PDB file of C-alpha atoms in Angstrom:
ATOM      1  CA  MET A   1     -25.560 -14.830  21.529  1.00  0.00           C
ATOM      2  CA  VAL A   2     -26.523 -14.296  17.893  1.00  0.00           C
ATOM      3  CA  ALA A   3     -23.934 -14.981  15.171  1.00  0.00           C
ATOM      4  CA  LEU A   4     -24.429 -13.190  11.848  1.00  0.00           C
ATOM      5  CA  ASP A   5     -22.179 -14.216   8.972  1.00  0.00           C
ATOM      6  CA  GLY A   6     -22.100 -13.454   5.276  1.00  0.00           C
ATOM      7  CA  PRO A   7     -20.229 -11.582   2.553  1.00  0.00           C
ATOM      8  CA  SER A   8     -20.199  -7.807   2.132  1.00  0.00           C
ATOM      9  CA  GLY A   9     -23.320  -6.096   0.851  1.00  0.00           C
ATOM     10  CA  THR A  10     -25.789  -8.427   2.536  1.00  0.00           C
ATOM     11  CA  GLY A  11     -26.731  -5.881   5.197  1.00  0.00           C
ATOM     12  CA  LYS A  12     -24.955  -7.496   8.150  1.00  0.00           C
ATOM     13  CA  SER A  13     -23.762  -4.337   9.858  1.00  0.00           C
ATOM     14  CA  THR A  14     -27.049  -2.465   9.633  1.00  0.00           C
ATOM     15  CA  VAL A  15     -29.225  -5.262  10.964  1.00  0.00           C
ATOM     16  CA  ALA A  16     -26.680  -6.524  13.508  1.00  0.00           C
ATOM     17  CA  ARG A  17     -26.502  -3.130  15.209  1.00  0.00           C
ATOM     18  CA  ARG A  18     -30.263  -2.675  15.165  1.00  0.00           C
ATOM     19  CA  LEU A  19     -30.867  -6.187  16.468  1.00  0.00           C
ATOM     20  CA  ALA A  20     -28.386  -5.704  19.309  1.00  0.00           C
ATOM     21  CA  ALA A  21     -30.020  -2.411  20.270  1.00  0.00           C
ATOM     22  CA  ASP A  22     -33.481  -3.987  20.205  1.00  0.00           C
ATOM     23  CA  LEU A  23     -32.320  -6.884  22.377  1.00  0.00           C
ATOM     24  CA  GLY A  24     -30.441  -4.744  24.869  1.00  0.00           C
ATOM     25  CA  ALA A  25     -27.288  -6.633  23.880  1.00  0.00           C
ATOM     26  CA  ARG A  26     -23.734  -5.686  22.970  1.00  0.00           C
ATOM     27  CA  TYR A  27     -22.588  -5.545  19.341  1.00  0.00           C
ATOM     28  CA  LEU A  28     -19.300  -6.741  17.876  1.00  0.00           C
ATOM     29  CA  ASP A  29     -18.160  -6.033  14.317  1.00  0.00           C
ATOM     30  CA  THR A  30     -15.290  -8.468  13.816  1.00  0.00           C
ATOM     31  CA  GLY A  31     -14.669  -7.127  10.323  1.00  0.00           C
ATOM     32  CA  ALA A  32     -13.700  -3.797  11.873  1.00  0.00           C
ATOM     33  CA  MET A  33     -10.962  -5.592  13.814  1.00  0.00           C
ATOM     34  CA  TYR A  34      -9.448  -7.020  10.640  1.00  0.00           C
ATOM     35  CA  ARG A  35      -9.740  -3.649   8.935  1.00  0.00           C
ATOM     36  CA  ALA A  36      -7.939  -1.997  11.849  1.00  0.00           C
ATOM     37  CA  ALA A  37      -5.191  -4.602  11.549  1.00  0.00           C
ATOM     38  CA  ALA A  38      -4.937  -3.945   7.799  1.00  0.00           C
ATOM     39  CA  LEU A  39      -4.729  -0.200   8.448  1.00  0.00           C
ATOM     40  CA  GLY A  40      -1.923  -0.770  10.936  1.00  0.00           C
ATOM     41  CA  VAL A  41      -0.064  -2.867   8.374  1.00  0.00           C
ATOM     42  CA  LEU A  42      -0.395  -0.166   5.719  1.00  0.00           C
ATOM     43  CA  ARG A  43       0.684   2.590   8.100  1.00  0.00           C
ATOM     44  CA  ALA A  44       3.767   0.555   8.964  1.00  0.00           C
ATOM     45  CA  GLY A  45       4.671   0.386   5.279  1.00  0.00           C
ATOM     46  CA  VAL A  46       4.364  -3.398   5.244  1.00  0.00           C
ATOM     47  CA  ASP A  47       3.324  -5.335   2.139  1.00  0.00           C
ATOM     48  CA  PRO A  48      -0.041  -7.021   2.958  1.00  0.00           C
ATOM     49  CA  ALA A  49       1.134 -10.046   0.958  1.00  0.00           C
ATOM     50  CA  ASP A  50       4.175 -10.569   3.236  1.00  0.00           C
ATOM     51  CA  ALA A  51       2.629 -12.887   5.828  1.00  0.00           C
ATOM     52  CA  GLY A  52       5.594 -12.864   8.196  1.00  0.00           C
ATOM     53  CA  ALA A  53       5.880  -9.084   8.267  1.00  0.00           C
ATOM     54  CA  VAL A  54       2.108  -8.738   8.580  1.00  0.00           C
ATOM     55  CA  LEU A  55       2.044 -10.998  11.635  1.00  0.00           C
ATOM     56  CA  ALA A  56       4.953  -9.182  13.283  1.00  0.00           C
ATOM     57  CA  THR A  57       3.186  -5.866  12.734  1.00  0.00           C
ATOM     58  CA  VAL A  58      -0.238  -6.989  13.951  1.00  0.00           C
ATOM     59  CA  GLU A  59       1.288  -8.511  17.094  1.00  0.00           C
ATOM     60  CA  GLY A  60       2.425  -5.015  18.058  1.00  0.00           C
ATOM     61  CA  LEU A  61      -0.893  -3.259  17.429  1.00  0.00           C
ATOM     62  CA  ASP A  62      -3.361  -2.182  20.105  1.00  0.00           C
ATOM     63  CA  ILE A  63      -6.806  -2.702  18.555  1.00  0.00           C
ATOM     64  CA  HIS A  64      -9.883  -1.904  20.601  1.00  0.00           C
ATOM     65  CA  ILE A  65     -13.502  -2.344  19.522  1.00  0.00           C
ATOM     66  CA  GLY A  66     -16.319  -0.715  21.479  1.00  0.00           C
ATOM     67  CA  THR A  67     -19.476  -2.830  21.711  1.00  0.00           C
ATOM     68  CA  ASP A  68     -22.210  -0.250  22.316  1.00  0.00           C
ATOM     69  CA  PRO A  69     -24.610  -0.746  19.356  1.00  0.00           C
ATOM     70  CA  GLY A  70     -25.616   2.896  19.597  1.00  0.00           C
ATOM     71  CA  ALA A  71     -22.058   4.160  19.270  1.00  0.00           C
ATOM     72  CA  PRO A  72     -19.567   1.443  18.268  1.00  0.00           C
ATOM     73  CA  THR A  73     -15.953   2.580  18.290  1.00  0.00           C
ATOM     74  CA  VAL A  74     -12.720   1.391  16.694  1.00  0.00           C
ATOM     75  CA  THR A  75      -9.331   2.538  17.937  1.00  0.00           C
ATOM     76  CA  LEU A  76      -5.848   1.665  16.748  1.00  0.00           C
ATOM     77  CA  ASP A  77      -3.010   2.410  19.161  1.00  0.00           C
ATOM     78  CA  GLY A  78      -5.335   4.752  21.027  1.00  0.00           C
ATOM     79  CA  ALA A  79      -6.536   6.746  18.000  1.00  0.00           C
ATOM     80  CA  ASP A  80     -10.040   6.710  16.529  1.00  0.00           C
ATOM     81  CA  VAL A  81      -9.909   4.974  13.131  1.00  0.00           C
ATOM     82  CA  ALA A  82     -13.606   4.263  12.564  1.00  0.00           C
ATOM     83  CA  ARG A  83     -13.577   6.268   9.323  1.00  0.00           C
ATOM     84  CA  ALA A  84     -10.057   5.446   8.191  1.00  0.00           C
ATOM     85  CA  ILE A  85     -10.681   1.685   8.163  1.00  0.00           C
ATOM     86  CA  ARG A  86     -13.335   2.181   5.459  1.00  0.00           C
ATOM     87  CA  ASP A  87     -10.912   3.757   2.979  1.00  0.00           C
ATOM     88  CA  ALA A  88     -10.271   1.980  -0.334  1.00  0.00           C
ATOM     89  CA  PRO A  89      -6.629   0.988   0.391  1.00  0.00           C
ATOM     90  CA  VAL A  90      -7.749  -0.756   3.586  1.00  0.00           C
ATOM     91  CA  THR A  91     -10.532  -2.542   1.713  1.00  0.00           C
ATOM     92  CA  SER A  92      -7.941  -3.861  -0.743  1.00  0.00           C
ATOM     93  CA  ALA A  93      -5.545  -4.938   2.008  1.00  0.00           C
ATOM     94  CA  VAL A  94      -7.957  -6.561   4.441  1.00  0.00           C
ATOM     95  CA  SER A  95      -8.325  -9.899   2.621  1.00  0.00           C
ATOM     96  CA  PRO A  96      -4.598 -10.759   2.441  1.00  0.00           C
ATOM     97  CA  VAL A  97      -4.055  -9.540   6.002  1.00  0.00           C
ATOM     98  CA  SER A  98      -6.993 -11.532   7.356  1.00  0.00           C
ATOM     99  CA  ALA A  99      -5.872 -14.624   5.428  1.00  0.00           C
ATOM    100  CA  VAL A 100      -2.763 -14.971   7.617  1.00  0.00           C
ATOM    101  CA  THR A 101      -3.589 -17.878   9.924  1.00  0.00           C
ATOM    102  CA  GLU A 102      -1.704 -16.495  12.919  1.00  0.00           C
ATOM    103  CA  VAL A 103      -3.354 -13.082  12.548  1.00  0.00           C
ATOM    104  CA  ARG A 104      -6.762 -14.711  12.608  1.00  0.00           C
ATOM    105  CA  ALA A 105      -5.774 -16.692  15.702  1.00  0.00           C
ATOM    106  CA  LEU A 106      -4.786 -13.481  17.510  1.00  0.00           C
ATOM    107  CA  LEU A 107      -7.982 -11.651  16.644  1.00  0.00           C
ATOM    108  CA  VAL A 108     -10.273 -14.639  17.195  1.00  0.00           C
ATOM    109  CA  ALA A 109      -8.865 -14.951  20.720  1.00  0.00           C
ATOM    110  CA  GLN A 110      -9.663 -11.274  21.317  1.00  0.00           C
ATOM    111  CA  GLN A 111     -13.149 -11.713  19.866  1.00  0.00           C
ATOM    112  CA  ARG A 112     -13.840 -14.668  22.153  1.00  0.00           C
ATOM    113  CA  ARG A 113     -12.782 -12.655  25.199  1.00  0.00           C
ATOM    114  CA  ILE A 114     -15.216  -9.899  24.233  1.00  0.00           C
ATOM    115  CA  ILE A 115     -18.007 -12.449  23.748  1.00  0.00           C
ATOM    116  CA  ASP A 116     -17.268 -14.141  27.070  1.00  0.00           C
ATOM    117  CA  ASP A 117     -17.359 -10.805  28.900  1.00  0.00           C
ATOM    118  CA  ALA A 118     -20.770  -9.840  27.493  1.00  0.00           C
ATOM    119  CA  ALA A 119     -24.053 -10.826  29.124  1.00  0.00           C
ATOM    120  CA  GLY A 120     -25.519 -10.970  25.620  1.00  0.00           C
ATOM    121  CA  ILE A 121     -24.086 -10.015  22.253  1.00  0.00           C
ATOM    122  CA  VAL A 122     -24.769  -9.929  18.514  1.00  0.00           C
ATOM    123  CA  VAL A 123     -21.604 -10.669  16.549  1.00  0.00           C
ATOM    124  CA  GLU A 124     -21.155 -10.132  12.826  1.00  0.00           C
ATOM    125  CA  GLY A 125     -18.405 -11.395  10.571  1.00  0.00           C
ATOM    126  CA  ARG A 126     -17.458 -14.121   8.140  1.00  0.00           C
ATOM    127  CA  ASP A 127     -16.508 -17.011  10.429  1.00  0.00           C
ATOM    128  CA  ILE A 128     -18.495 -16.446  13.618  1.00  0.00           C
ATOM    129  CA  GLY A 129     -20.699 -19.525  13.372  1.00  0.00           C
ATOM    130  CA  THR A 130     -17.939 -21.774  12.050  1.00  0.00           C
ATOM    131  CA  VAL A 131     -14.869 -20.722  14.058  1.00  0.00           C
ATOM    132  CA  VAL A 132     -15.300 -17.915  16.580  1.00  0.00           C
ATOM    133  CA  ALA A 133     -18.454 -19.183  18.290  1.00  0.00           C
ATOM    134  CA  PRO A 134     -19.502 -22.555  16.847  1.00  0.00           C
ATOM    135  CA  ASP A 135     -21.744 -23.143  19.880  1.00  0.00           C
ATOM    136  CA  ALA A 136     -23.793 -19.963  19.360  1.00  0.00           C
ATOM    137  CA  PRO A 137     -27.488 -20.751  19.936  1.00  0.00           C
ATOM    138  CA  LEU A 138     -28.491 -18.853  16.794  1.00  0.00           C
ATOM    139  CA  LYS A 139     -26.390 -18.683  13.639  1.00  0.00           C
ATOM    140  CA  VAL A 140     -27.616 -16.821  10.583  1.00  0.00           C
ATOM    141  CA  PHE A 141     -25.839 -16.627   7.227  1.00  0.00           C
ATOM    142  CA  LEU A 142     -26.977 -13.682   5.110  1.00  0.00           C
ATOM    143  CA  THR A 143     -26.754 -13.825   1.321  1.00  0.00           C
ATOM    144  CA  ALA A 144     -27.826 -11.660  -1.618  1.00  0.00           C
ATOM    145  CA  SER A 145     -27.265 -11.609  -5.360  1.00  0.00           C
ATOM    146  CA  PRO A 146     -23.904 -10.177  -6.505  1.00  0.00           C
ATOM    147  CA  ALA A 147     -25.689  -7.386  -8.383  1.00  0.00           C
ATOM    148  CA  GLN A 148     -27.713  -6.339  -5.342  1.00  0.00           C
ATOM    149  CA  ARG A 149     -24.707  -6.515  -3.051  1.00  0.00           C
ATOM    150  CA  ALA A 150     -22.639  -4.367  -5.419  1.00  0.00           C
ATOM    151  CA  GLN A 151     -25.416  -1.793  -5.631  1.00  0.00           C
ATOM    152  CA  ARG A 152     -25.719  -1.588  -1.847  1.00  0.00           C
ATOM    153  CA  ARG A 153     -21.964  -1.260  -1.438  1.00  0.00           C
ATOM    154  CA  ALA A 154     -21.754   1.464  -4.088  1.00  0.00           C
ATOM    155  CA  ILE A 155     -24.473   3.462  -2.334  1.00  0.00           C
ATOM    156  CA  GLN A 156     -22.829   2.940   1.053  1.00  0.00           C
ATOM    157  CA  ASP A 157     -19.420   4.081  -0.209  1.00  0.00           C
ATOM    158  CA  GLY A 158     -20.751   6.834  -2.481  1.00  0.00           C
ATOM    159  CA  VAL A 159     -19.157   5.259  -5.560  1.00  0.00           C
ATOM    160  CA  GLN A 160     -20.486   5.728  -9.103  1.00  0.00           C
ATOM    161  CA  ASP A 161     -18.559   2.885 -10.775  1.00  0.00           C
ATOM    162  CA  LEU A 162     -21.019   0.052 -10.121  1.00  0.00           C
ATOM    163  CA  ALA A 163     -19.159  -2.396 -12.374  1.00  0.00           C
ATOM    164  CA  GLY A 164     -15.933  -1.708 -10.507  1.00  0.00           C
ATOM    165  CA  VAL A 165     -17.632  -2.223  -7.160  1.00  0.00           C
ATOM    166  CA  ARG A 166     -19.045  -5.530  -8.353  1.00  0.00           C
ATOM    167  CA  ARG A 167     -15.592  -6.698  -9.456  1.00  0.00           C
ATOM    168  CA  SER A 168     -14.228  -5.733  -6.037  1.00  0.00           C
ATOM    169  CA  VAL A 169     -17.037  -7.574  -4.242  1.00  0.00           C
ATOM    170  CA  GLU A 170     -16.537 -10.713  -6.315  1.00  0.00           C
ATOM    171  CA  ARG A 171     -12.755 -10.568  -5.797  1.00  0.00           C
ATOM    172  CA  ARG A 172     -13.255 -10.352  -2.030  1.00  0.00           C
ATOM    173  CA  ASP A 173     -15.660 -13.298  -2.195  1.00  0.00           C
ATOM    174  CA  ARG A 174     -13.074 -15.426  -4.005  1.00  0.00           C
ATOM    175  CA  LEU A 175     -10.318 -14.540  -1.569  1.00  0.00           C
ATOM    176  CA  ASP A 176     -12.444 -15.064   1.534  1.00  0.00           C
ATOM    177  CA  SER A 177     -14.062 -18.313   0.405  1.00  0.00           C
ATOM    178  CA  THR A 178     -10.826 -19.960  -0.748  1.00  0.00           C
ATOM    179  CA  ARG A 179      -8.430 -18.950   2.035  1.00  0.00           C
ATOM    180  CA  THR A 180      -7.010 -21.760   4.155  1.00  0.00           C
ATOM    181  CA  ALA A 181      -7.787 -20.128   7.496  1.00  0.00           C
ATOM    182  CA  SER A 182     -11.487 -19.803   8.330  1.00  0.00           C
ATOM    183  CA  PRO A 183     -12.931 -19.641   4.802  1.00  0.00           C
ATOM    184  CA  LEU A 184     -16.226 -17.838   4.289  1.00  0.00           C
ATOM    185  CA  ARG A 185     -18.995 -20.437   4.411  1.00  0.00           C
ATOM    186  CA  PRO A 186     -22.199 -21.015   6.364  1.00  0.00           C
ATOM    187  CA  ALA A 187     -22.108 -23.221   9.433  1.00  0.00           C
ATOM    188  CA  ALA A 188     -23.847 -26.558   8.950  1.00  0.00           C
ATOM    189  CA  ASP A 189     -26.608 -25.514  11.364  1.00  0.00           C
ATOM    190  CA  ALA A 190     -26.909 -21.888  10.240  1.00  0.00           C
ATOM    191  CA  VAL A 191     -30.172 -20.431   8.984  1.00  0.00           C
ATOM    192  CA  GLU A 192     -29.532 -19.002   5.512  1.00  0.00           C
ATOM    193  CA  LEU A 193     -31.424 -15.804   4.750  1.00  0.00           C
ATOM    194  CA  ASP A 194     -31.434 -14.308   1.242  1.00  0.00           C
ATOM    195  CA  THR A 195     -31.744 -10.525   1.559  1.00  0.00           C
ATOM    196  CA  THR A 196     -31.812  -9.716  -2.168  1.00  0.00           C
ATOM    197  CA  GLU A 197     -35.461  -8.649  -2.172  1.00  0.00           C
ATOM    198  CA  LEU A 198     -35.601  -7.519   1.463  1.00  0.00           C
ATOM    199  CA  ASP A 199     -34.918  -4.140   3.001  1.00  0.00           C
ATOM    200  CA  ALA A 200     -33.237  -3.753   6.386  1.00  0.00           C
ATOM    201  CA  THR A 201     -36.545  -3.597   8.265  1.00  0.00           C
ATOM    202  CA  GLU A 202     -37.716  -6.860   6.709  1.00  0.00           C
ATOM    203  CA  VAL A 203     -34.421  -8.594   7.476  1.00  0.00           C
ATOM    204  CA  LEU A 204     -34.580  -7.332  11.048  1.00  0.00           C
ATOM    205  CA  ALA A 205     -38.121  -8.681  11.417  1.00  0.00           C
ATOM    206  CA  ALA A 206     -36.963 -12.098  10.195  1.00  0.00           C
ATOM    207  CA  LEU A 207     -34.111 -12.062  12.712  1.00  0.00           C
ATOM    208  CA  HIS A 208     -36.460 -11.142  15.549  1.00  0.00           C
ATOM    209  CA  GLU A 209     -38.646 -14.095  14.607  1.00  0.00           C
ATOM    210  CA  LEU A 210     -35.650 -16.429  14.727  1.00  0.00           C
ATOM    211  CA  VAL A 211     -34.579 -15.005  18.095  1.00  0.00           C
ATOM    212  CA  ALA A 212     -38.071 -15.596  19.482  1.00  0.00           C
ATOM    213  CA  GLN A 213     -38.172 -19.137  18.080  1.00  0.00           C
ATOM    214  CA  ARG A 214     -34.916 -19.960  19.879  1.00  0.00           C
ATOM    215  CA  GLY A 215     -36.159 -18.464  23.147  1.00  0.00           C
ATOM    216  CA  LEU A 216     -33.329 -15.962  23.318  1.00  0.00           C
ATOM    217  CA  LEU A 217     -33.294 -12.562  24.965  1.00  0.00           C
ATOM    218  CA  VAL A 218     -36.171 -10.324  23.929  1.00  0.00           C
ATOM    219  CA  VAL A 219     -36.330  -6.753  25.188  1.00  0.00           C
ATOM    220  CA  ALA A 220     -39.283  -4.420  24.750  1.00  0.00           C
ATOM    221  CA  PRO A 221     -38.445  -0.723  24.247  1.00  0.00           C
ATOM    222  CA  GLY A 222     -37.688   0.902  27.589  1.00  0.00           C
ATOM    223  CA  MET A 223     -37.637  -2.427  29.437  1.00  0.00           C
ATOM    224  CA  SER A 224     -34.833  -4.569  30.823  1.00  0.00           C
ATOM    225  CA  ALA A 225     -33.952  -8.050  29.619  1.00  0.00           C
ATOM    226  CA  GLN A 226     -36.668 -10.626  30.209  1.00  0.00           C
ATOM    227  CA  ARG A 227     -34.937 -13.961  29.784  1.00  0.00           C
ATOM    228  CA  GLY A 228     -32.079 -15.900  28.288  1.00  0.00           C
ATOM    229  CA  ARG A 229     -28.864 -14.691  26.718  1.00  0.00           C
ATOM    230  CA  PRO A 230     -28.675 -13.581  23.094  1.00  0.00           C
TER     231      PRO A 230
END
C-alpha cells in the first residue's frame, strides 16, 4: 500500500491514479467519499454546520467508490455523482461535513474495508498515513506553495479569479489543519515531497523511486505484479 496525503493543489489525484495504474494496483480517492457525503447533506437540505443533522443524514447515504485507476467512479444512492461532487457548493460544504468526528469514523471504516479487500492499493487523502492506514509501508505527504496550489486549482476548475481561489484554498487549509478529528498533518514517518517546482511526471518519477526503495510492488507495462504489495 502507498499512502498519499496533502492539501488540495499539490497534485495528489493526478499522480495517485497514474502511480496505481503503473503498479497494477487499485486506487482510492478518500476525498471523493467526503465530497459525496457533503453532496448528500446538501441535497437533503441540511445545514453542513449542524453536526447532529449531518451525521443522521450521512448514516443513511449509500456511497460507493470504484477503485479502477483507469476509470474511478463515485455513486451516491446508486447515481453517478463524479461530476456533481466537484461543484462549488460541495467544495464549500466538505470541510464542515468532514470535520464531524462520527462522520469520519463511518467513512474511515469503509475506507479500511476497501484497503483490506485490495491486493495492492494507492490511497490519497488528508489523514491516510496518520489515521486510516498508519501502518502503510510507504507514506508520502505532498506540499506546494499556496500560490502554486491556487494556480493549479484555478486551472483545474476553469476559474479566472485566482485571488478568490487562493482564499478558498487557504480557508480549507485552516479548517482541515485545525479540526479536532484527524487534522491535516504529515505522519511522523512520512516522506515530505514539495511539488512546487515539479510537474506531474517529475512527481511520479520521485514516487516510483520511493516505491522501489521500499521494495514494494513494481509492474512493467504489460506485465503482471512481480513482488510485494503496494
